[in-house]
PDB file of C-alpha atoms in Angstrom:
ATOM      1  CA  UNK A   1    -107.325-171.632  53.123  1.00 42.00           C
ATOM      2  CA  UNK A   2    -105.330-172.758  50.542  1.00 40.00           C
ATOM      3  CA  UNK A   3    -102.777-169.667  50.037  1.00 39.00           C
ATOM      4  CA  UNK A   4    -102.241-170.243  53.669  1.00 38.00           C
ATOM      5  CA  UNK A   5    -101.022-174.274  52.958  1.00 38.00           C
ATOM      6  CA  UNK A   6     -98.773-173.135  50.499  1.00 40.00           C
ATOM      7  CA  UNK A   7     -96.669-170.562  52.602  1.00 42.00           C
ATOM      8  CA  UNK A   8     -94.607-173.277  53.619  1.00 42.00           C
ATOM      9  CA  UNK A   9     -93.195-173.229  50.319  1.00 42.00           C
ATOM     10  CA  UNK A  10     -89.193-171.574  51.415  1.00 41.00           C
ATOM     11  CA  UNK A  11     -88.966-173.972  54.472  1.00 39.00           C
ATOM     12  CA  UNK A  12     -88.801-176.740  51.919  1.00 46.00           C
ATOM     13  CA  UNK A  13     -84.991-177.175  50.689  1.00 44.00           C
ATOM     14  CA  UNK A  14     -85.420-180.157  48.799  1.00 51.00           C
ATOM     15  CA  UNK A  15     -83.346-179.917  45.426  1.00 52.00           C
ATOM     16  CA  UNK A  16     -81.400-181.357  42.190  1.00 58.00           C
ATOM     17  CA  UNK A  17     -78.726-180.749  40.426  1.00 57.00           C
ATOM     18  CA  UNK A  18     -79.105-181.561  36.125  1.00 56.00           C
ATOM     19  CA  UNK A  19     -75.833-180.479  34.097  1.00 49.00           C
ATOM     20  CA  UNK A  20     -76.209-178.982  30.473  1.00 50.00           C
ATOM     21  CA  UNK A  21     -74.038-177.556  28.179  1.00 46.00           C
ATOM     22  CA  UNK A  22     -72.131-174.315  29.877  1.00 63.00           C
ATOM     23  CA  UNK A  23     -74.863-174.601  33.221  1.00 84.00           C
ATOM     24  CA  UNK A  24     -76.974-176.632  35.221  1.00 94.00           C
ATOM     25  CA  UNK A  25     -80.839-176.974  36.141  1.00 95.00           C
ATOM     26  CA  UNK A  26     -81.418-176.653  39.441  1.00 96.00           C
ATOM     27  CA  UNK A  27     -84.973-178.136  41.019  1.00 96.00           C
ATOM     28  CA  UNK A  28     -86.735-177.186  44.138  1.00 96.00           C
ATOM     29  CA  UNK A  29     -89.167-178.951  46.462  1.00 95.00           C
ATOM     30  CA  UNK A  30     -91.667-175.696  46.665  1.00 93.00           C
ATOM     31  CA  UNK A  31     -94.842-177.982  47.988  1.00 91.00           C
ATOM     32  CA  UNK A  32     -95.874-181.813  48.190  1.00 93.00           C
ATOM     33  CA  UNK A  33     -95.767-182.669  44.820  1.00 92.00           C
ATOM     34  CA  UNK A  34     -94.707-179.471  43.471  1.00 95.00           C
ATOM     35  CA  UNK A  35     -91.114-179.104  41.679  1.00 97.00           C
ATOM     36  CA  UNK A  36     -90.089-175.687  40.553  1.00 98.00           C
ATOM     37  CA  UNK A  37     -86.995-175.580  38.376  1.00 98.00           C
ATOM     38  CA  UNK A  38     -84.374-173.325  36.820  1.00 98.00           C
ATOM     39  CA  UNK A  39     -81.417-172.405  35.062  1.00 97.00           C
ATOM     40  CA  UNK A  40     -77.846-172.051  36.657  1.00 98.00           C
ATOM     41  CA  UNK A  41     -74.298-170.975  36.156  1.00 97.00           C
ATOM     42  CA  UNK A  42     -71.518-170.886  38.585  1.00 95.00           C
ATOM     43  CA  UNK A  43     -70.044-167.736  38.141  1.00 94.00           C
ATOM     44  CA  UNK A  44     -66.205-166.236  39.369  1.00 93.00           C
ATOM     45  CA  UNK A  45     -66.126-165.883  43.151  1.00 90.00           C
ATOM     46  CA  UNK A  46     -65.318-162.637  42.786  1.00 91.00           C
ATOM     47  CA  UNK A  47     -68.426-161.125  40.769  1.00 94.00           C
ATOM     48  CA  UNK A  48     -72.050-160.765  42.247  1.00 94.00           C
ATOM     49  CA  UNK A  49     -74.559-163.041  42.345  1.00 97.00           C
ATOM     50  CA  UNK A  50     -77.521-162.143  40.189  1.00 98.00           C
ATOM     51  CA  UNK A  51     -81.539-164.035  40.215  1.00 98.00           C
ATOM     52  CA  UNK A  52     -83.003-162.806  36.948  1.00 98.00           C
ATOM     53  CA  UNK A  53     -87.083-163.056  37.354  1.00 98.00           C
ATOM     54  CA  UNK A  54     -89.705-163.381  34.163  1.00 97.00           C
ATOM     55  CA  UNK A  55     -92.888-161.648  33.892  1.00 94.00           C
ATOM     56  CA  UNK A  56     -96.630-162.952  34.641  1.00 95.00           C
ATOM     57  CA  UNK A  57     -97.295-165.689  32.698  1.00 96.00           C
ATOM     58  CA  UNK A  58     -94.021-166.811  31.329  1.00 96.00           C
ATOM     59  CA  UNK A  59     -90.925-168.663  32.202  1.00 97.00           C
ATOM     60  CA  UNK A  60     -86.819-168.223  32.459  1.00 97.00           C
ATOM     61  CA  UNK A  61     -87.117-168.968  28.411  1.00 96.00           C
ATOM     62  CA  UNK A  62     -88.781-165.741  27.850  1.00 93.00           C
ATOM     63  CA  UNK A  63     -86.409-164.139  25.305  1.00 90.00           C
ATOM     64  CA  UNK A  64     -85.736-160.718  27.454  1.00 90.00           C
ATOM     65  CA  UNK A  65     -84.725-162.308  30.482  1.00 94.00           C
ATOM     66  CA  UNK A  66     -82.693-165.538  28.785  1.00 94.00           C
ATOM     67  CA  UNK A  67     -81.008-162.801  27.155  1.00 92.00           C
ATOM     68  CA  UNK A  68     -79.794-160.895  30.134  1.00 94.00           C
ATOM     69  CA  UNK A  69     -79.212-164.141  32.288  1.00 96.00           C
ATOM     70  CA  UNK A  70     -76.638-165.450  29.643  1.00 95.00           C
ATOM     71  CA  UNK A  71     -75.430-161.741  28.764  1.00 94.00           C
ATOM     72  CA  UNK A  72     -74.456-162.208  32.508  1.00 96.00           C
ATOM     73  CA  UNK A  73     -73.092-165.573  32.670  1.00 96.00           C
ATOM     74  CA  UNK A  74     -70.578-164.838  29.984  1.00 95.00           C
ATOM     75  CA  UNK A  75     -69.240-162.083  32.137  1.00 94.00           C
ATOM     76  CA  UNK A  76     -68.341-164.187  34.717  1.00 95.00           C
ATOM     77  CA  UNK A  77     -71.392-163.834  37.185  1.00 96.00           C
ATOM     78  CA  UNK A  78     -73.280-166.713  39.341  1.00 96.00           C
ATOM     79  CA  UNK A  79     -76.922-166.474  37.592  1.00 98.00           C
ATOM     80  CA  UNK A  80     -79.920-168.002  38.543  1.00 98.00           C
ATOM     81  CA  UNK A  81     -82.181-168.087  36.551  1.00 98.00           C
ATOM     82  CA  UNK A  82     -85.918-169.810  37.932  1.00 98.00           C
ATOM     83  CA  UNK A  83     -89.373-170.437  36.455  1.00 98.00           C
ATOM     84  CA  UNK A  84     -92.337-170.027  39.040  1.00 98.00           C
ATOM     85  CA  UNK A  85     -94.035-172.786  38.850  1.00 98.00           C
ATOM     86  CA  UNK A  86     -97.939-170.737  39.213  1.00 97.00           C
ATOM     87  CA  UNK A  87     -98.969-174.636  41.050  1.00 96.00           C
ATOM     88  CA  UNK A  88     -97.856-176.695  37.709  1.00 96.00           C
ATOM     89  CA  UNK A  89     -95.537-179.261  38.512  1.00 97.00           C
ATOM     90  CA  UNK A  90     -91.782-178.102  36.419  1.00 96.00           C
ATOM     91  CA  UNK A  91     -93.425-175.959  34.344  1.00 96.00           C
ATOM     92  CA  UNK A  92     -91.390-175.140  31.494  1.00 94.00           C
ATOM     93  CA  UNK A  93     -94.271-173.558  29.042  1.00 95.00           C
ATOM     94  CA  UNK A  94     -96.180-169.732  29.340  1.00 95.00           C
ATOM     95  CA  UNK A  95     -99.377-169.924  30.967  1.00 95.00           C
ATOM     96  CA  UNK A  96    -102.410-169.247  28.963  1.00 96.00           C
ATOM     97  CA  UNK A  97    -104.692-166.252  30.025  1.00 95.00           C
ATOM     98  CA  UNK A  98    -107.476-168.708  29.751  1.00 94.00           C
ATOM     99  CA  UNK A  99    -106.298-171.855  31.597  1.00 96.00           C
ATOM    100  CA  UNK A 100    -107.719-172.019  35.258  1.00 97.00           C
ATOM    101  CA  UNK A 101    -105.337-170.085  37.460  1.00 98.00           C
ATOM    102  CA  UNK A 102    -105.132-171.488  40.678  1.00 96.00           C
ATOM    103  CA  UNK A 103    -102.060-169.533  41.952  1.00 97.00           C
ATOM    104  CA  UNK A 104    -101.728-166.666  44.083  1.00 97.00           C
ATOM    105  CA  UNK A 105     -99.412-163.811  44.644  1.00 98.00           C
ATOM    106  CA  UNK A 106     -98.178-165.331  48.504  1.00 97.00           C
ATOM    107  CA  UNK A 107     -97.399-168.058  46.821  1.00 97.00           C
ATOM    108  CA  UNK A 108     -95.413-166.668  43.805  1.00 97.00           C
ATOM    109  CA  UNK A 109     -93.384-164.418  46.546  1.00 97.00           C
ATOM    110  CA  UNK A 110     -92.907-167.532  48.298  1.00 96.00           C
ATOM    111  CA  UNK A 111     -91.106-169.204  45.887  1.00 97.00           C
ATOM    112  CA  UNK A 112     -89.032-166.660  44.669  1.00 97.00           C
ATOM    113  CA  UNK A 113     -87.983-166.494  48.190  1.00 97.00           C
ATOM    114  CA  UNK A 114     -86.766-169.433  48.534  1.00 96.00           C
ATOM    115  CA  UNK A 115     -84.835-169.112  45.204  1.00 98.00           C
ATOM    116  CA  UNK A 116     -83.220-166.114  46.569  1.00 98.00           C
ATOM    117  CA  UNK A 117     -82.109-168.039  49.521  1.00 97.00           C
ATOM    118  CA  UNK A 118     -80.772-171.408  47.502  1.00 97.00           C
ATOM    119  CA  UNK A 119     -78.142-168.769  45.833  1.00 97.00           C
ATOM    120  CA  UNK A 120     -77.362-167.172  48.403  1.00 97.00           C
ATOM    121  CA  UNK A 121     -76.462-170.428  50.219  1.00 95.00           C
ATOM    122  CA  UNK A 122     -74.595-171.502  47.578  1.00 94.00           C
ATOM    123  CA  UNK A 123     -72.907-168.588  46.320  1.00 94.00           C
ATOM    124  CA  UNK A 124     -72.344-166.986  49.948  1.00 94.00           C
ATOM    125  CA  UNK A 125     -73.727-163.587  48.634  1.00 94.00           C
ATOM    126  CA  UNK A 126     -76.274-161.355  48.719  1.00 96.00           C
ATOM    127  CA  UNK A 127     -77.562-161.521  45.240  1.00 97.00           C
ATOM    128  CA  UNK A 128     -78.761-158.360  42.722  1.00 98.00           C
ATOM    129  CA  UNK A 129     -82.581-159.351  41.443  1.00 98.00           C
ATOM    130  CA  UNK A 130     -83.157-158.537  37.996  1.00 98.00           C
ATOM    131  CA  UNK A 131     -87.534-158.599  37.330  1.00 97.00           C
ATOM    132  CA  UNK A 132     -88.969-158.168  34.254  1.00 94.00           C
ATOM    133  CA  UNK A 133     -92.411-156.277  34.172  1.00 91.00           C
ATOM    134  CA  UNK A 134     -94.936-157.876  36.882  1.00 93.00           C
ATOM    135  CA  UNK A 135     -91.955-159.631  37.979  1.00 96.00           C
ATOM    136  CA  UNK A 136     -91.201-156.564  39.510  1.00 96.00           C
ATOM    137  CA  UNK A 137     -94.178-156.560  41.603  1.00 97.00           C
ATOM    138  CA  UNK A 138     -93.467-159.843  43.156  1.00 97.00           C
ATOM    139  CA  UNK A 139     -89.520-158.346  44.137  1.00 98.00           C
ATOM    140  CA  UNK A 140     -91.719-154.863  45.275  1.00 97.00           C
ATOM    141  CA  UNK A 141     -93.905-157.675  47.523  1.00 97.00           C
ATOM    142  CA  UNK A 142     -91.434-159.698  49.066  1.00 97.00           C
ATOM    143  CA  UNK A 143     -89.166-156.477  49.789  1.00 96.00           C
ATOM    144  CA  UNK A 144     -92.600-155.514  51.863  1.00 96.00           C
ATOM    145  CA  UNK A 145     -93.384-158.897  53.511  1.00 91.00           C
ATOM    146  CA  UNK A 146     -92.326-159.204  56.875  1.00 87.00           C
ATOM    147  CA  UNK A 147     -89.170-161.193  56.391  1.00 89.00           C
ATOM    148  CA  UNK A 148     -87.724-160.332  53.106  1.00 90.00           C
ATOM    149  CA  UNK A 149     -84.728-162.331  51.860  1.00 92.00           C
ATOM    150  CA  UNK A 150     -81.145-160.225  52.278  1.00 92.00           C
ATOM    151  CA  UNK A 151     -80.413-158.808  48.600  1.00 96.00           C
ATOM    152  CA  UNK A 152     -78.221-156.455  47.763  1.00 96.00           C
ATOM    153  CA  UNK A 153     -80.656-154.166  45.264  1.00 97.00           C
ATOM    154  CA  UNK A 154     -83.213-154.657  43.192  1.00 98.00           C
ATOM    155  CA  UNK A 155     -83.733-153.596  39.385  1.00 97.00           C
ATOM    156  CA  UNK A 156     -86.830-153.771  37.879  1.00 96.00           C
ATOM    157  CA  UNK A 157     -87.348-153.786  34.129  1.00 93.00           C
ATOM    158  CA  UNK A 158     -90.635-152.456  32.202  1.00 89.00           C
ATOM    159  CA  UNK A 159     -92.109-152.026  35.564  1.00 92.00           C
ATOM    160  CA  UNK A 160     -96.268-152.148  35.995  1.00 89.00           C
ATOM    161  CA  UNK A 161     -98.786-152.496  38.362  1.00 92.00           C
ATOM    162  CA  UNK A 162    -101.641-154.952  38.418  1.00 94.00           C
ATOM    163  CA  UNK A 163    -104.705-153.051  37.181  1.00 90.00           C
ATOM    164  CA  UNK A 164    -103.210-151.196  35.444  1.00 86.00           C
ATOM    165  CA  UNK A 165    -104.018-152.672  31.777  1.00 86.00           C
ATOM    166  CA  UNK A 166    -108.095-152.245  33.299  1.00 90.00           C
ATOM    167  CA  UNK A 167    -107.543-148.363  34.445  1.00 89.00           C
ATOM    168  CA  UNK A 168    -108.392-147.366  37.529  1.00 91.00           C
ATOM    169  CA  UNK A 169    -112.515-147.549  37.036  1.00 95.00           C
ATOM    170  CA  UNK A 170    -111.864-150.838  35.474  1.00 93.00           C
ATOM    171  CA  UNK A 171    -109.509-152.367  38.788  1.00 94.00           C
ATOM    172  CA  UNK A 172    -112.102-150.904  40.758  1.00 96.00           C
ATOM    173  CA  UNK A 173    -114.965-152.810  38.992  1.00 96.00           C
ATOM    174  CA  UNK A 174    -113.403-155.858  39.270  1.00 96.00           C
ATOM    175  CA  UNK A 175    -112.112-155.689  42.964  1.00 96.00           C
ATOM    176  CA  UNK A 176    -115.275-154.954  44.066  1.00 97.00           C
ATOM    177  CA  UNK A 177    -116.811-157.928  41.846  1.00 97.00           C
ATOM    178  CA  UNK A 178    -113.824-160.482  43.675  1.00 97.00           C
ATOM    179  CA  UNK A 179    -115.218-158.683  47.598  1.00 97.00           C
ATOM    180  CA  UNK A 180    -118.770-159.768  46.183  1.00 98.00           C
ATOM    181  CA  UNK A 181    -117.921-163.501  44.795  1.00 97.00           C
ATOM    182  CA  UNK A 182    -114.993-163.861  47.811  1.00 97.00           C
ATOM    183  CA  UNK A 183    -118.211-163.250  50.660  1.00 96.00           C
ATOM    184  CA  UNK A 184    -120.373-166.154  48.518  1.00 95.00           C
ATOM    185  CA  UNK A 185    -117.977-168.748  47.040  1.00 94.00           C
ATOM    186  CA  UNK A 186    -114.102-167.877  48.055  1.00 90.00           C
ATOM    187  CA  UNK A 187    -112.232-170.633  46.211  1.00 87.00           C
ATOM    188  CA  UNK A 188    -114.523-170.684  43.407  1.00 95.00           C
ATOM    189  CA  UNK A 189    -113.279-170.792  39.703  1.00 97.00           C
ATOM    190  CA  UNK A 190    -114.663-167.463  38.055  1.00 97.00           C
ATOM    191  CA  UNK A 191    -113.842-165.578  34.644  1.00 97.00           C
ATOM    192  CA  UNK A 192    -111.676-162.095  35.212  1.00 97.00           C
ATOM    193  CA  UNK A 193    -109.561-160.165  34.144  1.00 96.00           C
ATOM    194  CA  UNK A 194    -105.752-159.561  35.064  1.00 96.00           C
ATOM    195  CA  UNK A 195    -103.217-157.864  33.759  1.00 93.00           C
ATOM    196  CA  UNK A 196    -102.743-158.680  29.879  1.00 91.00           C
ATOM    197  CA  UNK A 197    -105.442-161.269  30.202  1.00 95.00           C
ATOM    198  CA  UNK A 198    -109.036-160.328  29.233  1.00 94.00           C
ATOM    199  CA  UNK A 199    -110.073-163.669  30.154  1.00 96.00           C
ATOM    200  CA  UNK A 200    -108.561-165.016  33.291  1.00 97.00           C
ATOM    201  CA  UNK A 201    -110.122-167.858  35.039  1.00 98.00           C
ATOM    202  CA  UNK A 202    -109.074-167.865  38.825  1.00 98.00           C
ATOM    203  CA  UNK A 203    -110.558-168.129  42.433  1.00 98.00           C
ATOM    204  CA  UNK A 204    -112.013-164.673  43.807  1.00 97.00           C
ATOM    205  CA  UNK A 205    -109.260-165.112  46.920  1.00 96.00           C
ATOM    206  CA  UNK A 206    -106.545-165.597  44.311  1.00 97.00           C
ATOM    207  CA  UNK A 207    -107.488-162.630  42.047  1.00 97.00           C
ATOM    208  CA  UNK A 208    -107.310-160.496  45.148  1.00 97.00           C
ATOM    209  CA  UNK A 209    -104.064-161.624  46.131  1.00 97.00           C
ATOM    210  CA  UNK A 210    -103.028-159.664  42.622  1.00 98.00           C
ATOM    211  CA  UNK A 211    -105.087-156.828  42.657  1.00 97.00           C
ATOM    212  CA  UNK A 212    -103.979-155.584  46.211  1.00 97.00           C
ATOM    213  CA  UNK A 213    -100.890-154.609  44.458  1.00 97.00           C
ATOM    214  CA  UNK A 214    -101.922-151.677  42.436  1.00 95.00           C
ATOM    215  CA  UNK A 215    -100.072-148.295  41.672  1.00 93.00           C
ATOM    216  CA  UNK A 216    -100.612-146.928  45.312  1.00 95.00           C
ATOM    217  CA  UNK A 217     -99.531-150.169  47.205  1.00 97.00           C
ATOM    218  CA  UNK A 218     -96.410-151.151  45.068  1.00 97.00           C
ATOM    219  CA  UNK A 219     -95.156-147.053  45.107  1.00 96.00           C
ATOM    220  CA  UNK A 220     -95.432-147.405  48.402  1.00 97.00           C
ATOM    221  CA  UNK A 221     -93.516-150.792  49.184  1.00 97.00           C
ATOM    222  CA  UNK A 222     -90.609-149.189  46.902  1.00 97.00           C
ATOM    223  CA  UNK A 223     -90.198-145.957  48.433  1.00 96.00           C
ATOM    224  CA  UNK A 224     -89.888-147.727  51.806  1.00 96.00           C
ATOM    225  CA  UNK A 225     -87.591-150.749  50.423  1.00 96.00           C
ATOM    226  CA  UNK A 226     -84.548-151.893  53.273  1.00 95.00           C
ATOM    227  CA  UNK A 227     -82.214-151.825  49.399  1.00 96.00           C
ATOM    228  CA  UNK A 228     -81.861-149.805  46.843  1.00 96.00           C
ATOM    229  CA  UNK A 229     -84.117-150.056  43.663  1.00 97.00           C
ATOM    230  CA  UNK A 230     -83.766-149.177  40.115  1.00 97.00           C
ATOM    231  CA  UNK A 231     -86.295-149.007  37.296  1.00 95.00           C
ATOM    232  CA  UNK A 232     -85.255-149.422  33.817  1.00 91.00           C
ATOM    233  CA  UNK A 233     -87.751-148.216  31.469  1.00 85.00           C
ATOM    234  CA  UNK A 234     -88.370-148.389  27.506  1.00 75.00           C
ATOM    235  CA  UNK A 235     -88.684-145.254  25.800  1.00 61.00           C
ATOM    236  CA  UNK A 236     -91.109-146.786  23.456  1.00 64.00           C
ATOM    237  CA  UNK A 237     -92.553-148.465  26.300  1.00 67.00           C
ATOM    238  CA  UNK A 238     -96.609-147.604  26.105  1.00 67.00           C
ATOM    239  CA  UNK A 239     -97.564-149.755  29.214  1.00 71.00           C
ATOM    240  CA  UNK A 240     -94.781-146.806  30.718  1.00 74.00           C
ATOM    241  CA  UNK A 241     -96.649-144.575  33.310  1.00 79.00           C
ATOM    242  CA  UNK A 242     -94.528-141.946  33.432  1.00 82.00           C
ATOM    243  CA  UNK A 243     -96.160-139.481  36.156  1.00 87.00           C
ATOM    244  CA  UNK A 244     -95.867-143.047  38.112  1.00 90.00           C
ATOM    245  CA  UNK A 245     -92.000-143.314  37.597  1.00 88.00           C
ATOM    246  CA  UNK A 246     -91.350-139.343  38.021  1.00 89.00           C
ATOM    247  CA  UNK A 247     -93.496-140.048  41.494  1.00 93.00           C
ATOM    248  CA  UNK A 248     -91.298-142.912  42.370  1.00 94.00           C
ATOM    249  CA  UNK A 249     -88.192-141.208  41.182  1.00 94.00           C
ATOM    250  CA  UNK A 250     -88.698-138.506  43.657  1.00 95.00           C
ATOM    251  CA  UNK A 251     -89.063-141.229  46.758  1.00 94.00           C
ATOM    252  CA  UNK A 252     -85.745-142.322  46.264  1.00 95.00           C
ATOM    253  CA  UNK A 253     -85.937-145.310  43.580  1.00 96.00           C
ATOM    254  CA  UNK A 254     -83.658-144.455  40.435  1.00 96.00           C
ATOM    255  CA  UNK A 255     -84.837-144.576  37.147  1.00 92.00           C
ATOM    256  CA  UNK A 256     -82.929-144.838  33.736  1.00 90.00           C
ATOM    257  CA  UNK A 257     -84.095-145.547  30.072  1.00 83.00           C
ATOM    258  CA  UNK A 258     -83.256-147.148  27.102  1.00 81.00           C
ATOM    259  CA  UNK A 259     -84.485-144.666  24.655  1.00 65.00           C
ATOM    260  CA  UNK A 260     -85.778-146.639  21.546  1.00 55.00           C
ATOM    261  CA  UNK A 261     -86.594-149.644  23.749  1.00 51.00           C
ATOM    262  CA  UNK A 262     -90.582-150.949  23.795  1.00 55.00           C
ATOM    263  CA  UNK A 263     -91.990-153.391  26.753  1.00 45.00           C
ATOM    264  CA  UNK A 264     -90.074-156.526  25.665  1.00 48.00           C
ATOM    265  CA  UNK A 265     -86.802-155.025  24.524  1.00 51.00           C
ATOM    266  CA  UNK A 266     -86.213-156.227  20.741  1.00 52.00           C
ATOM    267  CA  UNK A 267     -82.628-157.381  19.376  1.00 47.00           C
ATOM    268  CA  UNK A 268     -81.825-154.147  18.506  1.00 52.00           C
ATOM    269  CA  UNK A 269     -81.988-152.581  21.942  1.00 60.00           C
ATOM    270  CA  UNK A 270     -80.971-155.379  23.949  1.00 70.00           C
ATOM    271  CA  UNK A 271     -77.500-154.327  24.311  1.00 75.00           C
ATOM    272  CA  UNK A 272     -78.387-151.194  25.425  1.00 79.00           C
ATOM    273  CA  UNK A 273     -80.540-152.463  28.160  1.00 84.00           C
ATOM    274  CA  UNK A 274     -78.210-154.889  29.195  1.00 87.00           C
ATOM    275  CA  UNK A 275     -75.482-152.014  29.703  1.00 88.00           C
ATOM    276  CA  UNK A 276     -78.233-150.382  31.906  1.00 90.00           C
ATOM    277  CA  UNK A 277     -78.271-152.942  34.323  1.00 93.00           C
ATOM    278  CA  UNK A 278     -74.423-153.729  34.202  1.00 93.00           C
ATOM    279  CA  UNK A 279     -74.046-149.936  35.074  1.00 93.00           C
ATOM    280  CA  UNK A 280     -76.338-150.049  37.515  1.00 94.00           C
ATOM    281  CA  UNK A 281     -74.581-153.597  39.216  1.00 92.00           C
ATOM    282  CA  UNK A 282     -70.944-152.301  38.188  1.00 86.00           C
ATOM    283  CA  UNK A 283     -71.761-149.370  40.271  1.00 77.00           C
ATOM    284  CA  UNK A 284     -72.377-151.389  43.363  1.00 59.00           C
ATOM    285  CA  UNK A 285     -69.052-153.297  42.716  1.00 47.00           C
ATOM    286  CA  UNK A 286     -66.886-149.800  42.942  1.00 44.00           C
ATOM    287  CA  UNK A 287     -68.642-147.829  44.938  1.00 43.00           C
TER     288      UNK A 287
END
């Protein structure tokens, strides 16, 4: 099937190196054909190494995450910074909901992967991953795959679920639509829905691949993560499930806030959620 060809994604370390102004873009060989790229300073030896992840759809020039990748560079940390490349060739632009979606989660976690590993080669560290709302379901599923890439923690910003945007009747309608059109056409292009997307077009097998990781499975893969994981939340946040995060918080994962702060973290509050995660990474480095 095809999420099985593409799982051969991290054995691939075929890369470039293109200088800009203050950092350089790294590319990666991810498939046949298939370049992923990103954003990267070289940081003091002595400060952590940090991967900062966007959120479905969108790429490492999302505003939130630029903004905490270069908050972090100027304090003297190695920062990569990558795009997944969702099977377009250096993708540099979002994703529309309604452009035919041919990726799948293995294949997102497989990349990021072998992101984690470039830095860690090259910075000889175990790197802090930074994810920014469903980018903190891809960290929850590679922490739960069978060979997870050595990090030192994870924190996870605006955190969600998939299917959670549909409700549970709503996830539950559509998974059992995917188990229907997956037993008649697997790799046929269908309209869904997914997250933020009301119209997504994508293969039954590749919807699935998404869906699997709803409130119960992700909980579950970050209560039992091998590092420790914090969720940084908005106050203002209204895609915030806050029984969710109290449930989580009681399993072990921390949880702060940034109290006036909605899902993509304005100017105002960006300082403030940048000090979260320093305090959170700062914490690590003294104690």
């Amino acid at each position: 099937m095809a999420v099985t060809r593409h799982l051969a994604f991290a054995v691939l370390a075929l890369f470039a190196l293109r200088v800009s102004a203050g950092n350089v873009q790294p590319t990666l060989v991810v498939a046949p054909g298939l370049e992923a790229e990103a954003d990267y300073w070289i940081g003091d030896v002595e400060r952590p190494a940090v991967v900062v992840l966007h959120g479905f759809l969108q790429t490492r020039h999302f505003p939130v995450v630029r903004r905490i990748a270069e908050s972090f560079a100027a304090e003297g940390y190695s920062v990569l910074l990558p795009s997944l490349t969702l099977g377009i060739n250096r993708r540099r632009d979002s994703f529309a909901c309604e452009a035919l979606h041919t990726h799948s989660m293995e294949q997102d976690v497989a990349e990021l992967h072998a992101w984690i590993t470039w830095l860690t080669e090259r910075s000889g560290k175990r790197p802090v991953v930074v994810a920014h709302s469903a980018g903190g379901i891809q960290i929850g599923a590679l922490l739960a795959g069978t060979s997870p890439p050595e990090i030192q923690r994870a924190i996870l910003i605006g955190l969600s679920y998939f299917g959670e945007e549909q409700g549970p009747a709503g996830a539950d309608r559509l998974r059992a639509r995917a188990l229907s059109d997956l037993s008649i056409a697997p790799e046929a292009m269908r309209r869904y829905a997914l997250s933020h997307c009301d119209r997504y077009v994508t293969s039954p097998e590749s919807l699935l691949s998404y869906l699997r990781w709803d409130k119960a499975r992700l909980g579950a893969a970050l209560a039992g993560s091998p590092v420790p994981v914090t969720v940084i939340y908005g106050g203002r946040d209204p895609h915030t499930d806050r029984q969710w995060m109290d449930a989580l918080s009681t399993q072990g994962v921390g949880l702060r806030s940034v109290a006036a702060a909605e899902h993509f973290c304005d100017l105002t509050n960006e300082e403030g959620l940048v000090e979260q995660v320093r305090d959170v990474i700062r914490g690590d480095e003294h104690g």
